[in-house]
Coordinates of C-alpha atoms in Angstrom, one line a residue:
M1 CA -51.7 130.5 -191.9
K2 CA -52.7 127.5 -193.9
Y3 CA -51.3 124.0 -193.5
N4 CA -51.2 121.4 -196.3
F5 CA -51.7 118.1 -194.5
K6 CA -52.3 116.4 -197.9
S7 CA -48.5 116.5 -198.5
I8 CA -47.7 114.0 -195.8
A9 CA -46.3 110.9 -197.4
P10 CA -47.9 107.5 -196.7
I11 CA -46.4 105.7 -193.7
P12 CA -45.3 102.1 -194.4
D13 CA -46.1 99.4 -191.9
A14 CA -43.3 97.6 -190.0
N15 CA -42.8 94.7 -192.4
K16 CA -42.8 96.9 -195.4
L17 CA -40.3 99.3 -193.8
I18 CA -38.0 96.3 -193.1
D19 CA -38.2 95.2 -196.7
I20 CA -37.4 98.7 -198.0
V21 CA -34.4 99.0 -195.7
L22 CA -32.9 95.6 -196.3
S23 CA -33.5 95.6 -200.1
K24 CA -31.8 99.1 -200.3
T25 CA -28.9 97.8 -198.3
N26 CA -28.5 94.8 -200.6
R27 CA -28.7 97.0 -203.7
K28 CA -26.4 99.8 -202.6
T29 CA -23.5 97.8 -201.0
P30 CA -21.1 95.2 -202.3
T31 CA -22.5 91.6 -202.3
E32 CA -19.5 89.3 -202.9
I33 CA -17.0 88.3 -200.2
R34 CA -14.7 85.3 -200.1
A35 CA -12.8 83.4 -197.3
N36 CA -9.4 84.0 -198.9
F37 CA -9.8 87.8 -198.5
K38 CA -7.7 89.5 -195.9
I39 CA -9.5 89.8 -192.5
H40 CA -9.5 93.7 -192.5
R41 CA -11.3 93.6 -195.9
I42 CA -13.9 91.2 -194.6
R43 CA -14.4 93.4 -191.5
R44 CA -14.9 96.5 -193.7
F45 CA -17.4 94.6 -195.9
Y46 CA -19.7 93.7 -193.1
M47 CA -19.2 97.0 -191.2
R48 CA -20.3 98.8 -194.3
K49 CA -23.5 96.7 -194.4
V50 CA -24.3 97.5 -190.8
K51 CA -23.6 101.3 -191.1
F52 CA -25.6 101.6 -194.3
T53 CA -28.6 99.8 -192.7
Q54 CA -28.3 102.1 -189.8
T55 CA -28.2 105.2 -192.0
T56 CA -31.2 104.1 -194.2
T57 CA -33.4 103.2 -191.2
T58 CA -32.6 106.5 -189.4
E59 CA -33.4 108.5 -192.5
K60 CA -36.8 106.7 -192.9
L61 CA -37.8 107.1 -189.3
Q62 CA -36.7 110.7 -189.2
A63 CA -38.7 111.5 -192.3
I64 CA -41.8 110.0 -190.6
V65 CA -41.3 112.2 -187.5
D66 CA -40.6 115.4 -189.6
C67 CA -43.6 115.1 -191.9
F68 CA -46.1 115.3 -189.0
P69 CA -46.9 118.7 -187.5
K70 CA -45.6 119.4 -184.0
L71 CA -48.5 120.4 -181.8
D72 CA -46.5 123.0 -179.9
D73 CA -45.5 124.8 -183.1
I74 CA -48.8 125.0 -185.1
H75 CA -51.7 127.3 -184.6
P76 CA -53.7 126.6 -181.4
F77 CA -56.8 125.9 -183.5
Y78 CA -55.1 123.0 -185.3
A79 CA -53.4 121.8 -182.1
D80 CA -56.7 121.6 -180.2
L81 CA -58.5 120.1 -183.2
M82 CA -55.9 117.3 -183.4
N83 CA -56.3 116.8 -179.7
V84 CA -60.1 116.4 -180.2
L85 CA -59.8 114.1 -183.2
Y86 CA -56.7 112.0 -182.4
D87 CA -55.9 112.5 -178.7
R88 CA -52.8 114.6 -178.1
D89 CA -51.1 112.1 -175.7
H90 CA -51.5 109.2 -178.1
Y91 CA -50.2 111.3 -181.0
K92 CA -47.1 112.4 -179.1
L93 CA -46.4 108.9 -177.8
A94 CA -46.5 107.4 -181.3
L95 CA -44.1 110.0 -182.6
G96 CA -41.9 109.6 -179.5
H97 CA -41.7 105.8 -180.1
V98 CA -40.5 106.3 -183.6
N99 CA -38.0 109.0 -182.5
K100 CA -36.7 106.8 -179.7
A101 CA -36.3 103.8 -182.0
K102 CA -34.0 106.0 -184.1
A103 CA -31.6 106.5 -181.2
I104 CA -31.7 102.8 -180.2
I105 CA -30.9 101.7 -183.8
D106 CA -27.9 104.1 -183.8
K107 CA -26.7 102.5 -180.5
I108 CA -27.2 98.9 -181.9
A109 CA -25.2 99.7 -185.0
N110 CA -22.3 101.3 -183.1
D111 CA -22.1 98.4 -180.8
Y112 CA -21.9 95.8 -183.6
V113 CA -19.4 97.9 -185.6
K114 CA -17.1 97.8 -182.5
L115 CA -17.6 94.0 -182.3
L116 CA -16.9 93.6 -186.0
K117 CA -13.5 95.3 -185.6
Y118 CA -12.4 92.3 -183.6
G119 CA -14.0 89.6 -185.9
D120 CA -11.3 87.0 -186.6
S121 CA -13.0 85.0 -189.4
L122 CA -15.5 85.4 -192.2
Y123 CA -18.1 83.3 -190.4
R124 CA -17.9 85.3 -187.2
C125 CA -18.1 88.6 -189.0
K126 CA -21.1 87.3 -191.0
M127 CA -22.9 86.2 -187.8
L128 CA -22.2 89.6 -186.1
K129 CA -23.7 91.4 -189.2
R130 CA -26.7 89.1 -189.2
A131 CA -27.3 89.6 -185.4
G132 CA -27.0 93.4 -185.8
L133 CA -29.5 93.6 -188.7
G134 CA -31.8 91.2 -186.9
R135 CA -31.9 93.4 -183.8
M136 CA -32.7 96.4 -186.0
A137 CA -35.5 94.5 -187.7
T138 CA -36.9 93.3 -184.4
L139 CA -37.0 96.9 -183.1
I140 CA -38.8 98.1 -186.2
K141 CA -41.4 95.3 -185.7
K142 CA -42.1 96.7 -182.3
L143 CA -43.1 100.0 -183.9
K144 CA -46.0 98.3 -185.7
P145 CA -48.8 99.7 -183.5
S146 CA -47.3 103.3 -183.6
L147 CA -46.8 103.2 -187.4
G148 CA -50.3 101.9 -188.0
Y149 CA -51.8 104.6 -185.8
L150 CA -49.8 107.3 -187.6
E151 CA -50.9 106.0 -191.0
E152 CA -54.6 106.3 -189.8
V153 CA -54.0 109.8 -188.6
R154 CA -52.3 110.7 -191.9
K155 CA -55.3 109.4 -193.8
H156 CA -57.7 111.4 -191.7
M157 CA -55.6 114.6 -191.8
A158 CA -55.6 114.5 -195.5
R159 CA -59.4 114.8 -195.5
L160 CA -59.4 117.8 -193.1
P161 CA -60.6 121.1 -194.7
S162 CA -57.9 123.6 -195.6
I163 CA -58.7 126.4 -193.1
D164 CA -56.6 129.6 -193.2
T165 CA -56.4 130.8 -189.6
S166 CA -55.4 134.3 -190.5
T167 CA -57.8 135.3 -193.3
R168 CA -61.2 136.9 -193.1
T169 CA -63.6 134.3 -191.8
L170 CA -67.3 133.9 -191.1
L171 CA -68.1 131.1 -188.6
I172 CA -71.6 129.6 -188.6
T173 CA -72.9 128.0 -185.4
G174 CA -76.2 127.0 -183.7
Y175 CA -78.5 124.1 -182.9
P176 CA -78.8 121.3 -185.5
N177 CA -81.2 121.8 -188.4
V178 CA -81.4 125.6 -188.1
G179 CA -80.2 126.2 -191.7
K180 CA -76.5 126.5 -191.3
S181 CA -75.5 124.3 -194.2
S182 CA -78.1 125.7 -196.5
F183 CA -76.8 129.2 -195.9
L184 CA -73.2 128.0 -196.7
N185 CA -74.5 126.5 -200.0
N186 CA -76.3 129.7 -200.9
V187 CA -73.5 132.1 -200.1
T188 CA -70.4 130.1 -201.3
N189 CA -69.4 127.6 -203.9
A190 CA -69.6 124.7 -201.4
D191 CA -72.0 121.7 -201.8
V192 CA -72.7 120.5 -198.3
D193 CA -75.2 117.7 -197.8
V194 CA -78.5 119.1 -196.3
Q195 CA -81.0 116.7 -194.7
D196 CA -84.0 117.1 -192.4
Y197 CA -82.4 115.0 -189.5
P198 CA -80.0 116.4 -186.9
F199 CA -76.2 116.2 -187.1
T200 CA -76.1 115.9 -190.9
T201 CA -72.9 118.0 -190.7
Q202 CA -70.4 115.9 -188.6
S203 CA -67.2 117.9 -189.3
L204 CA -66.1 121.4 -190.3
F205 CA -66.9 122.4 -193.9
V206 CA -65.3 125.4 -195.7
G207 CA -66.7 127.5 -198.5
H208 CA -65.4 130.7 -200.1
T209 CA -67.2 133.8 -201.2
E210 CA -66.3 137.3 -202.4
Y211 CA -67.0 140.7 -200.8
K212 CA -65.5 144.0 -201.7
Y213 CA -63.2 142.3 -204.2
T214 CA -61.6 140.1 -201.6
E215 CA -62.0 136.4 -200.8
W216 CA -63.7 135.4 -197.6
Q217 CA -63.8 132.1 -195.9
V218 CA -67.1 130.7 -194.6
I219 CA -67.0 127.8 -192.1
D220 CA -70.0 125.6 -191.3
T221 CA -69.7 123.8 -187.9
P222 CA -71.6 120.8 -186.6
G223 CA -74.7 121.5 -184.5
L224 CA -74.3 122.2 -180.8
L225 CA -76.5 121.0 -177.9
D226 CA -76.8 122.9 -174.6
R227 CA -74.9 120.8 -172.2
P228 CA -71.6 120.9 -170.2
I229 CA -68.4 120.8 -172.2
S230 CA -67.4 117.5 -170.4
E231 CA -70.5 115.8 -172.0
R232 CA -69.9 117.1 -175.5
N233 CA -68.9 114.5 -178.1
T234 CA -66.1 114.7 -180.7
I235 CA -68.5 116.2 -183.3
E236 CA -69.5 119.1 -181.1
M237 CA -65.9 119.7 -179.8
Q238 CA -64.8 120.5 -183.4
A239 CA -67.3 123.4 -183.4
I240 CA -66.2 124.5 -179.9
T241 CA -62.5 124.5 -181.0
A242 CA -63.3 126.7 -184.0
L243 CA -65.4 129.1 -181.9
A244 CA -62.6 129.4 -179.3
H245 CA -59.6 129.9 -181.6
L246 CA -60.5 131.4 -184.9
N247 CA -60.6 135.1 -185.2
A248 CA -63.9 135.3 -187.1
C249 CA -67.3 136.9 -187.2
I250 CA -69.7 134.6 -185.4
L251 CA -73.1 133.9 -187.1
Y252 CA -75.4 132.4 -184.5
F253 CA -78.5 130.9 -186.2
I254 CA -81.8 130.8 -184.4
D255 CA -84.7 129.0 -186.1
I256 CA -87.7 131.1 -185.0
S257 CA -90.1 128.6 -186.6
E258 CA -88.9 126.0 -184.1
Q259 CA -89.0 123.3 -186.9
C260 CA -85.5 122.2 -185.8
G261 CA -87.1 120.6 -182.7
Y262 CA -85.8 123.2 -180.2
S263 CA -87.7 126.2 -178.8
I264 CA -86.6 129.8 -179.1
S265 CA -85.8 129.9 -175.3
Q266 CA -83.6 126.8 -175.7
Q267 CA -81.7 128.4 -178.6
V268 CA -81.2 131.6 -176.7
K269 CA -80.0 129.7 -173.7
L270 CA -77.4 127.9 -175.8
F271 CA -76.3 131.3 -177.2
K272 CA -75.7 132.6 -173.7
S273 CA -73.8 129.5 -172.6
I274 CA -71.3 129.7 -175.5
R275 CA -71.0 133.4 -175.4
K276 CA -68.1 133.3 -173.1
L277 CA -66.0 131.8 -175.9
F278 CA -66.3 135.2 -177.7
Y279 CA -65.0 137.3 -174.8
T280 CA -61.6 138.3 -173.5
V281 CA -60.3 140.3 -170.6
D282 CA -59.3 143.9 -171.3
P283 CA -55.9 144.4 -169.6
D284 CA -56.5 148.1 -169.0
N285 CA -59.7 147.9 -166.9
E286 CA -59.9 144.0 -166.4
E287 CA -63.4 143.9 -167.8
A288 CA -64.8 141.3 -170.2
V289 CA -65.0 142.7 -173.7
S290 CA -66.2 141.0 -176.9
S291 CA -63.2 139.6 -178.9
K292 CA -65.3 138.7 -181.9
P293 CA -68.1 140.4 -183.7
I294 CA -71.4 138.5 -183.4
V295 CA -74.5 138.4 -185.7
V296 CA -77.7 136.7 -184.5
V297 CA -79.4 135.3 -187.7
L298 CA -83.1 134.6 -187.5
T299 CA -83.8 131.9 -190.1
K300 CA -87.0 130.4 -191.7
I301 CA -88.9 133.7 -191.7
D302 CA -90.7 132.4 -194.8
T303 CA -92.5 129.9 -192.5
T304 CA -92.8 132.1 -189.4
P305 CA -92.4 135.8 -189.9
W306 CA -90.8 137.9 -187.1
D307 CA -94.1 139.8 -186.5
S308 CA -96.0 136.6 -185.8
L309 CA -93.8 135.8 -182.8
K310 CA -95.0 136.5 -179.3
K311 CA -93.7 139.7 -177.7
E312 CA -92.0 137.7 -174.9
E313 CA -90.0 135.7 -177.6
Q314 CA -89.1 138.8 -179.5
D315 CA -87.9 140.5 -176.2
L316 CA -86.0 137.4 -175.3
I317 CA -84.0 137.4 -178.6
T318 CA -83.6 141.2 -178.6
S319 CA -82.3 141.3 -175.0
A320 CA -79.8 138.4 -175.6
A321 CA -78.5 140.2 -178.7
E322 CA -78.1 143.5 -176.8
E323 CA -76.3 141.9 -173.9
A324 CA -73.8 140.4 -176.4
K325 CA -73.7 143.6 -178.5
A326 CA -74.7 141.5 -181.5
S327 CA -76.6 142.6 -184.6
I328 CA -79.9 140.9 -185.6
V329 CA -80.6 140.0 -189.2
K330 CA -83.6 138.0 -190.5
M331 CA -83.3 135.7 -193.5
S332 CA -84.8 132.7 -195.3
N333 CA -82.8 130.1 -197.2
I334 CA -85.9 129.0 -199.2
D335 CA -86.8 132.3 -201.0
G336 CA -83.4 134.0 -200.5
T337 CA -84.8 136.9 -198.4
G338 CA -82.1 138.5 -196.3
I339 CA -79.2 136.3 -197.4
D340 CA -77.3 139.2 -198.9
D341 CA -78.0 141.3 -195.8
V342 CA -76.5 138.7 -193.5
K343 CA -73.4 138.5 -195.7
Q344 CA -73.0 142.3 -195.9
T345 CA -73.6 142.9 -192.2
S346 CA -71.2 140.2 -191.0
C347 CA -68.5 141.1 -193.4
D348 CA -68.7 144.8 -192.5
L349 CA -68.6 144.1 -188.8
L350 CA -65.5 141.9 -189.2
L351 CA -63.7 144.5 -191.3
D352 CA -64.4 147.2 -188.7
H353 CA -63.3 144.8 -185.9
R354 CA -60.0 143.9 -187.7
L355 CA -59.3 147.6 -188.3
T356 CA -59.9 148.4 -184.6
L357 CA -57.5 145.7 -183.5
K358 CA -54.8 147.0 -185.8
A359 CA -55.3 150.6 -184.5
K360 CA -55.0 149.4 -180.9
N361 CA -51.8 147.5 -181.6
P362 CA -49.0 150.1 -181.2
K363 CA -46.7 148.4 -183.7
K364 CA -49.3 148.1 -186.4
A365 CA -50.6 151.6 -185.7
E366 CA -47.1 153.0 -186.1
S367 CA -46.5 151.1 -189.3
I368 CA -49.8 152.6 -190.7
L369 CA -48.8 156.1 -189.6
N370 CA -45.4 155.8 -191.2
R371 CA -47.1 155.3 -194.6
I372 CA -49.1 158.6 -194.2
Y373 CA -47.5 161.9 -195.0
V374 CA -49.4 165.2 -194.8
A375 CA -47.8 168.1 -196.7
T376 CA -48.0 171.4 -194.8
P377 CA -46.5 174.1 -197.1
K378 CA -45.0 177.1 -195.3
K379 CA -46.1 180.7 -196.0
K380 CA -43.9 182.7 -198.3
D381 CA -45.5 186.1 -197.5
N382 CA -48.5 187.7 -195.8
V383 CA -50.7 187.9 -198.9
E384 CA -54.1 186.1 -198.5
R385 CA -54.8 183.7 -201.3
P386 CA -58.4 182.5 -201.0
P387 CA -59.7 179.5 -203.0
L388 CA -60.5 180.5 -206.6
I389 CA -63.5 179.1 -208.4
P390 CA -63.8 179.9 -212.1
K391 CA -66.9 182.0 -213.1
S392 CA -67.9 179.3 -215.7
V393 CA -68.2 176.8 -212.9
L394 CA -70.2 179.2 -210.7
E395 CA -72.6 179.9 -213.6
E396 CA -73.3 176.2 -214.2
W397 CA -74.2 175.8 -210.5

């Protein structure tokens, strides 16, 4: 499922919203009233003003509430990502303030419409209308912090990458400076900034590639450090959110040349610490099983070939991959060695994994079986009819 956050309309600030509402009220309702008019006509004139202001304000506030996604209704990946970036409680409070203001404005308008029914002069009706519109405007001014916060959220959401949570996805992760962004640039049409200092990538980046005539989504995540989740910053939590919620093939990059500034043992330790994000509990035997295919990608082999590593380091990487039931592929972003192998291996693993999940699901398996029909013709008699191969074909063989 893909969400288009760029379609959210700009949120006006409190003063601008008041100007929009009052100018529309002035344009769309009658503007002339005289003291010699009958009192019921004067009352209707000002009641119409109050009701129209109420309707316009309610529509504007409701549009603001409706245009933002509800965290309980969207995909868990986006719900957790918004919690990391904007704070779920603050986000809900801001929308709650706007929604509550709508109900209060309705109550104010209804109270002043009742008072206007008993207005006995032009002056008194005018003052009641002025007081009603003034109270509505004061209430909108109190929404200034919430409207400002929602506008900042809207601007940031418009810059979020458009990630399809249900399509075929390759998710790249690992320590900073291990070659993740370079791989994304080599495999897809993306153009991610690549530098020799850590945390160049500070948010999620998406590229697209083709494999077996279908489009694949490749996501580059910010670099991770091996520390408790409570100590991770906002940049790292974006990667953790993607690893936890997206049904993708995980590409864990290990820089065997150690030019990234972290040893092989540190990189393997990080792999083991985040591995629990890729597992789920099997309801049949209550054992932990891998919920996502994993590929361990050994990068920068142009600088440090695999054979030049110590046997202890080779065994450390191999044993970690075997424990996680992960495939090991070697590659170099500089000379292009192994890039196609990484792409092919990861894509094939994810295709097999998705087919296995469909086969395990009884509803999906039944829907697949319903499309298959095997014809079994019945025998008409007892005559044996063996397969017939023409003599000309046999002679060519």
